[in-house]
């Protein structure tokens, strides 16, 4: 019997090496509460259910209301344009000083009136609760949840404070002129220093002692379906000044983000509530994320909805998932939480989405089952593979979603895929220590690791090897590209440790992770016959 076959035979007798008996396997990684699925799986999709009777009602009302409202909105915009032009004439696109004096007073009064008239013509009935803070009390308004273009009504009710907007919006005819009239903070996508400049501008304005208008920010940074509050971006909280939360509620049974559907309703109710001003303590002044989370929790409690750690990056991943023929919600991972706790960046997670799609694209619902997992790894379903699958399957539902896949790679596989572990794993497979792994060696060790004596690994071997054998560089390259195998490759270490410590004390030796033996040599053998580490 060859030495490889002997190793396989010994390993097959180790507890947990056989099929159908999990035995003494290493403990599973705890399922940390911080990685539990979010209370709202997908806050970015608006589901609008309209019955047949309601469709007929909307159609009939739309025939009358839609053309009238479109004409009224166009007329109000034309009336507002001269006042916006007066306010911005001879002013640079990016203001260095605030607009003051009679121009500010006249245009603000006229534009506030016309803004209210425009929303009234659209069918909005607005109720306002709470007291609007002065610029000295709260230089910043933070409004949420942000779900539609119509949320701009908060700006009109608050007295036309400045807003943060893309530079491209200021170039749009008519609308751009009115945007510039509220003295916005313009953000450029092509300027690499734009984020830093924007933050500096926010700090300058909010610490001017009321010289500049207040700033209104939608801290979520993207639209949601109002089912929760997603992560607040810290920009509005970096200055460390008091902020006034502004709540937006749409009590209607049918509320749509679509202009046409909204215009075809008889009326749409909106509640704008100005909450008590939130003043940061010393710790929150130095930690804008902490301050943002506190304000978000206060607003969520008042709204009676949960908070999640989704953010705009999740929305981007959702779109990418759709492009990869996966269900769009498959890309949602609560990016803020995952990236912070696991030290991941967006590019890395986006790359993992491609890998996940290659496994899950053939399955229903865009989730990975044990069969897809085994097929991807080119290995049979065995006890070892089931255990690895269970480590990924954090909620024990029998499948792996993309969120579980990302966590599994970061918590289970990547820590076991270090240079040192890869070297150890290579030595385990390289039984004759000639610096190369033959297909016989590769097959024998995997057979022992997985407890499958007749395992065919020729397909997997050919994927790793460039020729008839696997060099260390080829093995390392494959391990780094496919971290899922890290646990499979190092399972042999677990087998060795389990076997050695199951022997009587008088024959136990300290297991060495660099040895590819699974049992001590017989005492009759000389030291020269034993493999050294």
Coordinates of C-alpha atoms in Angstrom, one line a residue:
X1 CA 0.0 0.0 0.0
X2 CA 1.4 3.4 -1.0
X3 CA 2.0 6.1 1.7
X4 CA -0.8 8.1 0.1
X5 CA -3.2 5.2 0.4
X6 CA -2.1 4.6 4.0
X7 CA -2.8 8.2 4.9
X8 CA -6.2 8.0 3.4
X9 CA -7.0 4.7 5.2
X10 CA -6.0 6.1 8.6
X11 CA -7.9 9.4 8.0
X12 CA -11.0 7.4 7.0
X13 CA -11.1 5.9 10.6
X14 CA -11.1 9.4 12.2
X15 CA -14.4 10.4 13.8
X16 CA -16.4 12.5 11.4
X17 CA -14.5 11.2 8.4
X18 CA -17.3 8.9 7.3
X19 CA -20.5 9.8 5.6
X20 CA -23.5 10.1 7.7
X21 CA -21.7 10.9 11.0
X22 CA -20.7 14.4 11.7
X23 CA -18.8 13.4 14.8
X24 CA -16.2 15.5 16.5
X25 CA -15.9 18.5 14.2
X26 CA -14.6 21.9 15.1
X27 CA -17.2 24.2 16.7
X28 CA -19.2 26.3 14.3
X29 CA -18.7 30.1 14.2
X30 CA -21.3 31.9 16.5
X31 CA -24.1 33.6 14.6
X32 CA -23.5 37.1 15.9
X33 CA -26.7 39.1 16.6
X34 CA -25.1 42.0 14.8
X35 CA -25.3 40.0 11.5
X36 CA -28.9 39.0 11.8
X37 CA -31.0 39.9 8.7
X38 CA -32.4 43.4 8.6
X39 CA -36.0 44.0 9.7
X40 CA -36.8 45.4 6.2
X41 CA -35.3 43.2 3.5
X42 CA -35.7 45.7 0.7
X43 CA -36.4 49.4 1.5
X44 CA -35.8 50.5 -2.2
X45 CA -38.8 48.9 -3.9
X46 CA -42.2 50.5 -3.9
X47 CA -45.1 48.0 -4.2
X48 CA -48.2 49.8 -5.4
X49 CA -51.4 47.7 -5.3
X50 CA -54.3 49.2 -7.2
X51 CA -57.7 47.5 -7.5
X52 CA -59.9 47.6 -10.6
X53 CA -62.4 50.1 -9.1
X54 CA -59.5 52.4 -8.1
X55 CA -58.0 52.1 -11.6
X56 CA -61.3 53.3 -13.1
X57 CA -61.5 56.1 -10.6
X58 CA -58.0 57.3 -11.4
X59 CA -58.6 57.1 -15.1
X60 CA -61.7 59.2 -15.0
X61 CA -60.2 61.8 -12.6
X62 CA -57.0 61.8 -14.7
X63 CA -59.0 62.8 -17.8
X64 CA -60.1 66.0 -16.1
X65 CA -57.3 66.7 -13.5
X66 CA -54.1 65.8 -15.3
X67 CA -54.2 68.4 -18.1
X68 CA -55.4 71.1 -15.7
X69 CA -52.7 70.4 -13.2
X70 CA -50.0 70.2 -15.8
X71 CA -51.0 73.7 -17.2
X72 CA -51.2 75.2 -13.7
X73 CA -47.7 73.9 -12.8
X74 CA -46.2 75.2 -16.0
X75 CA -47.9 78.6 -15.4
X76 CA -46.5 78.8 -11.8
X77 CA -43.0 77.9 -13.0
X78 CA -43.1 80.7 -15.6
X79 CA -44.3 83.2 -13.0
X80 CA -41.5 82.1 -10.6
X81 CA -38.7 82.4 -13.1
X82 CA -38.5 86.3 -13.1
X83 CA -38.2 86.3 -9.3
X84 CA -35.5 83.6 -9.5
X85 CA -33.7 85.6 -12.2
X86 CA -33.7 88.8 -10.0
X87 CA -32.3 86.8 -7.1
X88 CA -29.4 85.3 -9.1
X89 CA -28.5 88.1 -11.6
X90 CA -24.8 89.0 -11.6
X91 CA -24.2 86.2 -9.0
X92 CA -21.6 83.5 -9.7
X93 CA -22.8 79.9 -10.0
X94 CA -20.9 79.0 -6.8
X95 CA -21.6 81.7 -4.3
X96 CA -18.8 83.1 -2.1
X97 CA -21.2 85.4 -0.2
X98 CA -24.9 85.1 0.7
X99 CA -27.6 87.0 -1.2
X100 CA -28.9 89.6 1.1
X101 CA -31.0 92.8 1.1
X102 CA -34.1 93.6 -0.9
X103 CA -33.3 90.9 -3.5
X104 CA -33.3 88.2 -0.9
X105 CA -36.5 89.5 0.9
X106 CA -38.6 90.0 -2.3
X107 CA -37.6 86.7 -4.0
X108 CA -38.0 84.6 -0.9
X109 CA -41.5 85.9 -0.2
X110 CA -42.6 85.5 -3.8
X111 CA -41.1 82.0 -4.3
X112 CA -42.5 80.7 -1.0
X113 CA -46.0 81.8 -2.1
X114 CA -45.6 80.3 -5.6
X115 CA -44.1 77.1 -4.2
X116 CA -47.1 76.6 -1.9
X117 CA -49.4 77.4 -4.9
X118 CA -47.7 74.9 -7.1
X119 CA -48.1 72.0 -4.6
X120 CA -51.7 73.0 -4.0
X121 CA -52.3 72.9 -7.8
X122 CA -50.9 69.4 -7.8
X123 CA -53.5 68.3 -5.3
X124 CA -51.4 68.3 -2.1
X125 CA -53.0 69.2 1.2
X126 CA -50.2 70.0 3.6
X127 CA -50.4 70.1 7.4
X128 CA -47.5 71.4 9.4
X129 CA -46.7 70.4 13.0
X130 CA -44.2 71.8 15.3
X131 CA -42.2 75.0 15.3
X132 CA -39.6 75.9 12.7
X133 CA -36.3 76.7 14.4
X134 CA -34.4 79.9 13.5
X135 CA -31.0 79.8 11.8
X136 CA -29.3 80.5 15.2
X137 CA -31.2 77.7 16.9
X138 CA -30.6 75.1 14.2
X139 CA -28.5 75.9 11.1
X140 CA -29.4 72.5 9.6
X141 CA -32.7 70.7 8.8
X142 CA -32.5 66.9 8.2
X143 CA -35.6 65.5 6.5
X144 CA -36.7 61.9 6.3
X145 CA -37.8 59.5 5.1
X146 CA -36.9 60.5 1.5
X147 CA -39.2 58.7 -0.9
X148 CA -40.2 60.9 -3.8
X149 CA -39.5 64.1 -5.8
X150 CA -42.5 65.6 -3.9
X151 CA -40.5 65.6 -0.7
X152 CA -39.3 69.0 -1.9
X153 CA -42.4 70.4 -0.2
X154 CA -40.4 70.3 3.0
X155 CA -38.1 72.9 1.5
X156 CA -41.1 75.2 0.7
X157 CA -42.6 74.8 4.2
X158 CA -39.3 75.4 5.9
X159 CA -38.9 78.8 4.1
X160 CA -36.7 77.8 1.1
X161 CA -33.4 76.9 2.9
X162 CA -30.4 76.1 0.9
X163 CA -30.0 72.5 -0.4
X164 CA -27.1 70.2 -1.5
X165 CA -27.6 69.4 -5.2
X166 CA -25.7 68.1 -8.1
X167 CA -24.0 70.8 -10.3
X168 CA -25.8 69.4 -13.4
X169 CA -29.2 70.3 -11.9
X170 CA -28.2 74.0 -11.9
X171 CA -27.7 73.8 -15.7
X172 CA -31.3 72.7 -16.4
X173 CA -33.3 75.5 -18.0
X174 CA -35.9 77.1 -15.8
X175 CA -35.5 74.6 -13.0
X176 CA -31.8 75.4 -12.6
X177 CA -32.5 79.1 -12.2
X178 CA -35.0 78.5 -9.4
X179 CA -32.6 76.0 -7.7
X180 CA -29.9 78.7 -7.8
X181 CA -32.3 81.1 -6.1
X182 CA -32.2 79.1 -2.9
X183 CA -28.4 79.5 -2.8
X184 CA -27.6 75.7 -3.0
X185 CA -24.4 73.9 -2.2
X186 CA -23.4 72.4 -5.6
X187 CA -21.7 69.1 -5.8
X188 CA -19.6 68.1 -8.9
X189 CA -19.2 64.4 -9.9
X190 CA -16.1 65.1 -12.0
X191 CA -14.2 67.0 -9.3
X192 CA -12.1 64.6 -7.2
X193 CA -12.1 67.2 -4.4
X194 CA -15.9 67.8 -4.5
X195 CA -16.7 65.9 -1.3
X196 CA -14.0 67.8 0.7
X197 CA -15.2 71.1 -0.8
X198 CA -18.8 70.3 0.0
X199 CA -18.1 69.5 3.6
X200 CA -16.0 72.7 3.9
X201 CA -18.9 74.7 2.5
X202 CA -21.4 73.2 4.9
X203 CA -19.1 73.9 7.8
X204 CA -18.6 77.5 6.6
X205 CA -22.3 78.2 6.2
X206 CA -23.5 76.5 9.4
X207 CA -21.0 78.3 11.6
X208 CA -21.6 81.7 10.1
X209 CA -23.9 82.8 12.9
X210 CA -27.0 83.0 10.8
X211 CA -25.4 85.0 7.9
X212 CA -26.2 82.2 5.4
X213 CA -29.6 80.6 5.0
X214 CA -30.3 77.3 6.8
X215 CA -29.4 74.1 5.0
X216 CA -31.9 71.3 4.3
X217 CA -30.5 67.8 3.8
X218 CA -32.0 64.5 3.1
X219 CA -29.4 62.4 5.0
X220 CA -30.4 59.0 3.6
X221 CA -28.9 60.1 0.2
X222 CA -31.4 58.1 -1.9
X223 CA -35.1 57.3 -2.0
X224 CA -36.7 54.5 -0.1
X225 CA -40.3 53.1 0.3
X226 CA -40.7 54.7 3.7
X227 CA -40.8 51.3 5.5
X228 CA -37.6 52.2 7.5
X229 CA -34.9 54.8 7.9
X230 CA -31.6 53.7 6.2
X231 CA -28.2 54.9 7.2
X232 CA -27.8 58.6 7.5
X233 CA -24.8 60.0 5.7
X234 CA -22.7 62.1 8.1
X235 CA -22.3 65.2 5.9
X236 CA -25.0 67.3 7.7
X237 CA -23.6 66.2 11.1
X238 CA -19.9 66.9 10.6
X239 CA -20.1 70.6 11.6
X240 CA -21.3 69.5 15.1
X241 CA -24.0 72.2 15.2
X242 CA -27.7 71.7 16.3
X243 CA -30.0 70.2 13.7
X244 CA -33.8 70.1 13.5
X245 CA -35.3 66.8 12.3
X246 CA -38.2 67.1 9.8
X247 CA -40.6 64.2 9.5
X248 CA -42.5 63.5 6.2
X249 CA -45.7 61.5 6.3
X250 CA -48.1 60.6 3.5
X251 CA -51.3 59.3 5.2
X252 CA -53.1 58.5 1.9
X253 CA -53.9 54.8 1.3
X254 CA -52.4 55.2 -2.2
X255 CA -49.3 57.3 -2.4
X256 CA -47.1 56.9 -5.5
X257 CA -43.7 58.3 -6.3
X258 CA -44.9 58.7 -9.9
X259 CA -46.0 62.2 -10.9
X260 CA -48.7 61.0 -13.3
X261 CA -50.4 58.8 -10.8
X262 CA -50.3 61.5 -8.1
X263 CA -51.7 64.1 -10.5
X264 CA -54.7 61.8 -11.2
X265 CA -55.7 61.6 -7.6
X266 CA -58.3 64.0 -6.2
X267 CA -55.9 65.1 -3.4
X268 CA -52.8 63.8 -1.6
X269 CA -52.3 64.5 2.1
X270 CA -48.8 65.4 3.4
X271 CA -47.8 65.9 7.0
X272 CA -44.6 67.9 7.7
X273 CA -43.5 67.8 11.4
X274 CA -40.7 69.9 12.8
X275 CA -39.3 68.0 15.8
X276 CA -37.4 69.6 18.7
X277 CA -33.9 70.7 17.9
X278 CA -31.2 68.0 18.5
X279 CA -28.1 69.5 20.1
X280 CA -24.9 67.3 20.0
X281 CA -22.9 66.7 23.1
X282 CA -19.1 66.8 23.1
X283 CA -18.7 63.2 22.1
X284 CA -21.2 63.6 19.2
X285 CA -19.4 66.8 18.0
X286 CA -16.3 64.8 17.5
X287 CA -18.1 61.8 16.1
X288 CA -20.6 62.8 13.3
X289 CA -21.6 59.1 12.7
X290 CA -22.6 58.8 16.4
X291 CA -24.6 62.1 16.1
X292 CA -26.3 60.9 12.9
X293 CA -27.3 57.6 14.4
X294 CA -28.8 59.3 17.5
X295 CA -30.9 61.7 15.3
X296 CA -32.0 58.8 13.1
X297 CA -33.1 56.8 16.1
X298 CA -35.1 59.8 17.4
X299 CA -36.8 60.2 14.0
X300 CA -37.5 56.5 13.6
X301 CA -39.1 56.3 17.0
X302 CA -41.4 59.2 16.2
X303 CA -42.3 57.6 12.9
X304 CA -42.8 54.2 14.4
X305 CA -40.6 52.4 11.9
X306 CA -37.3 50.4 12.3
X307 CA -33.8 51.5 11.2
X308 CA -31.5 49.5 9.0
X309 CA -27.9 49.8 7.8
X310 CA -28.8 49.9 4.1
X311 CA -27.3 52.8 2.2
X312 CA -27.0 54.1 -1.4
X313 CA -24.3 51.4 -2.1
X314 CA -26.9 48.8 -1.5
X315 CA -29.1 50.4 -4.1
X316 CA -26.1 50.2 -6.5
X317 CA -25.6 46.5 -5.7
X318 CA -29.3 45.9 -6.2
X319 CA -29.1 47.3 -9.7
X320 CA -26.0 45.2 -10.4
X321 CA -27.8 42.1 -9.2
X322 CA -30.6 42.8 -11.7
X323 CA -28.0 43.2 -14.5
X324 CA -26.6 39.7 -13.5
X325 CA -30.1 38.2 -13.9
X326 CA -30.5 37.8 -10.2
X327 CA -33.5 39.0 -8.2
X328 CA -32.7 42.7 -7.5
X329 CA -33.1 42.2 -3.7
X330 CA -30.3 39.6 -3.9
X331 CA -27.7 42.4 -3.9
X332 CA -28.8 44.0 -0.6
X333 CA -26.4 43.4 2.3
X334 CA -26.7 46.4 4.6
X335 CA -23.5 47.7 3.2
X336 CA -22.7 50.2 6.0
X337 CA -22.8 47.5 8.7
X338 CA -21.0 44.8 6.6
X339 CA -18.2 47.2 5.4
X340 CA -17.6 48.6 8.8
X341 CA -17.5 45.3 10.7
X342 CA -15.7 43.3 8.1
X343 CA -13.5 46.0 6.6
X344 CA -14.8 45.6 3.1
X345 CA -15.0 48.2 0.3
X346 CA -17.6 48.5 -2.4
X347 CA -15.4 47.3 -5.2
X348 CA -14.6 44.1 -3.2
X349 CA -18.3 43.4 -2.5
X350 CA -19.2 44.1 -6.1
X351 CA -16.7 41.6 -7.3
X352 CA -18.1 39.0 -4.8
X353 CA -21.5 39.6 -6.3
X354 CA -20.2 38.4 -9.7
X355 CA -18.8 35.3 -8.1
X356 CA -22.1 34.7 -6.3
X357 CA -24.1 35.1 -9.5
X358 CA -21.9 32.5 -11.2
X359 CA -23.1 30.0 -8.5
X360 CA -26.7 31.1 -8.0
X361 CA -27.8 32.0 -11.5
X362 CA -29.1 28.6 -12.2
X363 CA -31.1 28.3 -9.0
X364 CA -34.6 29.6 -8.4
X365 CA -34.8 32.8 -6.4
X366 CA -31.1 33.6 -6.7
X367 CA -30.1 31.7 -3.7
X368 CA -27.4 28.9 -3.3
X369 CA -28.6 25.5 -2.2
X370 CA -26.3 22.6 -1.1
X371 CA -26.4 21.1 -4.6
X372 CA -25.3 24.4 -6.3
X373 CA -22.6 24.8 -3.7
X374 CA -21.2 21.4 -4.3
X375 CA -21.4 21.8 -8.1
X376 CA -19.5 25.1 -7.9
X377 CA -16.8 23.5 -5.7
X378 CA -16.7 20.5 -8.0
X379 CA -17.1 18.2 -5.0
X380 CA -19.7 15.8 -3.9
X381 CA -22.2 16.5 -1.1
X382 CA -20.5 15.0 2.0
X383 CA -20.6 15.7 5.8
X384 CA -17.7 18.1 5.5
X385 CA -19.3 20.0 2.7
X386 CA -22.6 20.1 4.6
X387 CA -20.8 21.5 7.6
X388 CA -19.1 24.2 5.6
X389 CA -22.5 25.0 4.0
X390 CA -24.1 25.3 7.4
X391 CA -21.4 27.8 8.5
X392 CA -22.5 30.0 5.6
X393 CA -26.2 29.4 6.1
X394 CA -26.6 31.7 9.1
X395 CA -30.4 31.5 9.5
X396 CA -30.6 27.7 8.9
X397 CA -33.1 28.0 6.1
X398 CA -31.2 25.5 3.8
X399 CA -29.9 28.2 1.4
X400 CA -27.3 30.9 1.2
X401 CA -28.2 34.4 0.1
X402 CA -25.6 37.0 -1.0
X403 CA -25.5 38.6 2.4
X404 CA -24.6 35.3 4.0
X405 CA -22.1 34.6 1.3
X406 CA -20.2 37.9 1.9
X407 CA -20.2 37.3 5.6
X408 CA -19.1 33.7 5.2
X409 CA -16.1 34.6 3.0
X410 CA -15.0 37.3 5.4
X411 CA -15.5 35.5 8.7
X412 CA -14.9 31.9 7.7
X413 CA -12.8 31.7 4.5
X414 CA -10.6 34.7 4.2
X415 CA -9.1 34.4 7.7
X416 CA -8.2 30.8 6.8
X417 CA -6.6 31.9 3.5
X418 CA -3.5 33.5 4.7
X419 CA -0.1 32.9 3.2
X420 CA 0.9 30.7 6.2
X421 CA -2.2 28.6 5.9
X422 CA -1.9 28.2 2.2
X423 CA 1.7 27.0 2.7
X424 CA 0.6 24.5 5.3
X425 CA -2.2 23.3 3.1
X426 CA 0.2 22.8 0.2
X427 CA 2.5 20.8 2.3
X428 CA -0.4 18.5 3.4
X429 CA -1.1 17.7 -0.3
X430 CA 2.5 17.4 -1.3
X431 CA 2.9 14.0 0.4
X432 CA 6.4 13.2 -1.1
X433 CA 7.6 16.7 -0.5
X434 CA 9.0 17.2 -4.0
X435 CA 7.4 20.7 -4.3
X436 CA 4.6 19.6 -6.6
X437 CA 1.2 18.0 -6.0
X438 CA 0.3 15.1 -8.3
X439 CA -3.3 14.2 -9.1
X440 CA -2.9 11.0 -7.0
X441 CA -1.8 13.0 -4.0
X442 CA -4.5 15.6 -4.5
X443 CA -7.2 12.9 -4.8
X444 CA -6.0 10.9 -1.8
X445 CA -5.9 13.8 0.6
X446 CA -9.3 15.2 -0.5
X447 CA -10.8 11.7 -0.2
X448 CA -9.5 11.5 3.3
X449 CA -10.7 15.0 4.2
X450 CA -14.2 14.5 2.8
X451 CA -14.6 10.9 3.8
X452 CA -15.4 9.9 0.2
X453 CA -13.1 7.0 -0.9
X454 CA -14.2 6.9 -4.5
X455 CA -14.1 10.7 -5.0
X456 CA -13.3 11.9 -8.5
X457 CA -11.4 15.2 -8.4
X458 CA -10.0 15.2 -11.9
X459 CA -12.1 18.2 -12.9
X460 CA -11.0 20.3 -9.9
X461 CA -7.4 19.2 -10.4
X462 CA -7.3 20.3 -14.0
X463 CA -8.8 23.7 -13.0
X464 CA -5.8 24.3 -10.6
X465 CA -3.0 22.7 -12.5
X466 CA -1.4 24.1 -15.6
X467 CA 0.2 20.7 -16.5
X468 CA 0.4 17.2 -14.9
X469 CA 1.1 18.6 -11.4
X470 CA 0.3 21.6 -9.2
X471 CA 3.1 24.0 -8.2
X472 CA 2.9 26.2 -5.1
X473 CA 2.2 29.3 -7.1
X474 CA -0.7 27.6 -9.0
X475 CA -2.1 26.4 -5.7
X476 CA -1.8 29.8 -4.0
X477 CA -3.3 31.6 -7.0
X478 CA -6.3 29.2 -7.0
X479 CA -6.7 29.5 -3.2
X480 CA -6.7 33.3 -3.3
X481 CA -9.2 33.4 -6.2
X482 CA -11.5 30.8 -4.5
X483 CA -11.4 31.3 -0.7
X484 CA -14.3 28.9 -0.3
X485 CA -11.8 26.1 -0.6
X486 CA -9.8 27.3 2.4
X487 CA -11.9 25.3 4.9
X488 CA -11.9 22.3 2.6
X489 CA -8.1 22.3 2.3
X490 CA -7.5 22.8 6.0
X491 CA -10.0 20.2 7.0
X492 CA -7.2 17.7 6.9
X493 CA -5.5 19.5 9.8
X494 CA -8.7 19.0 11.8
X495 CA -8.7 15.3 11.0
X496 CA -5.1 15.0 12.1
X497 CA -5.7 16.9 15.4
X498 CA -8.9 14.9 16.1
X499 CA -7.0 11.6 15.5
X500 CA -3.9 12.4 17.6
X501 CA -5.9 13.5 20.6
X502 CA -8.2 10.5 20.4
X503 CA -5.2 8.2 20.9
X504 CA -4.1 6.9 24.4
X505 CA -2.1 9.4 26.3
X506 CA 1.1 7.3 26.1
X507 CA 1.2 7.5 22.4
X508 CA 0.0 11.1 21.9
X509 CA 2.3 13.5 20.3
X510 CA 1.9 17.2 19.7
X511 CA 0.2 17.6 16.3
X512 CA 2.1 19.8 13.9
X513 CA 0.2 21.8 11.4
X514 CA 3.1 21.4 8.9
X515 CA 2.9 17.6 8.8
X516 CA 0.9 15.7 6.3
X517 CA 0.8 12.6 8.5
X518 CA -2.5 11.8 10.2
X519 CA -1.1 9.3 12.8
X520 CA 2.3 8.8 14.5
X521 CA 4.6 6.3 13.0
X522 CA 5.0 2.9 14.7
X523 CA 7.5 2.9 17.6
X524 CA 9.6 0.3 15.8
X525 CA 10.3 2.8 13.1
X526 CA 13.5 4.8 13.4
X527 CA 13.5 8.5 13.5
X528 CA 15.1 8.6 10.1
X529 CA 11.9 7.0 8.7
X530 CA 9.6 9.8 10.0
X531 CA 8.8 12.9 8.1
X532 CA 10.2 16.1 9.7
X533 CA 8.2 19.3 9.5

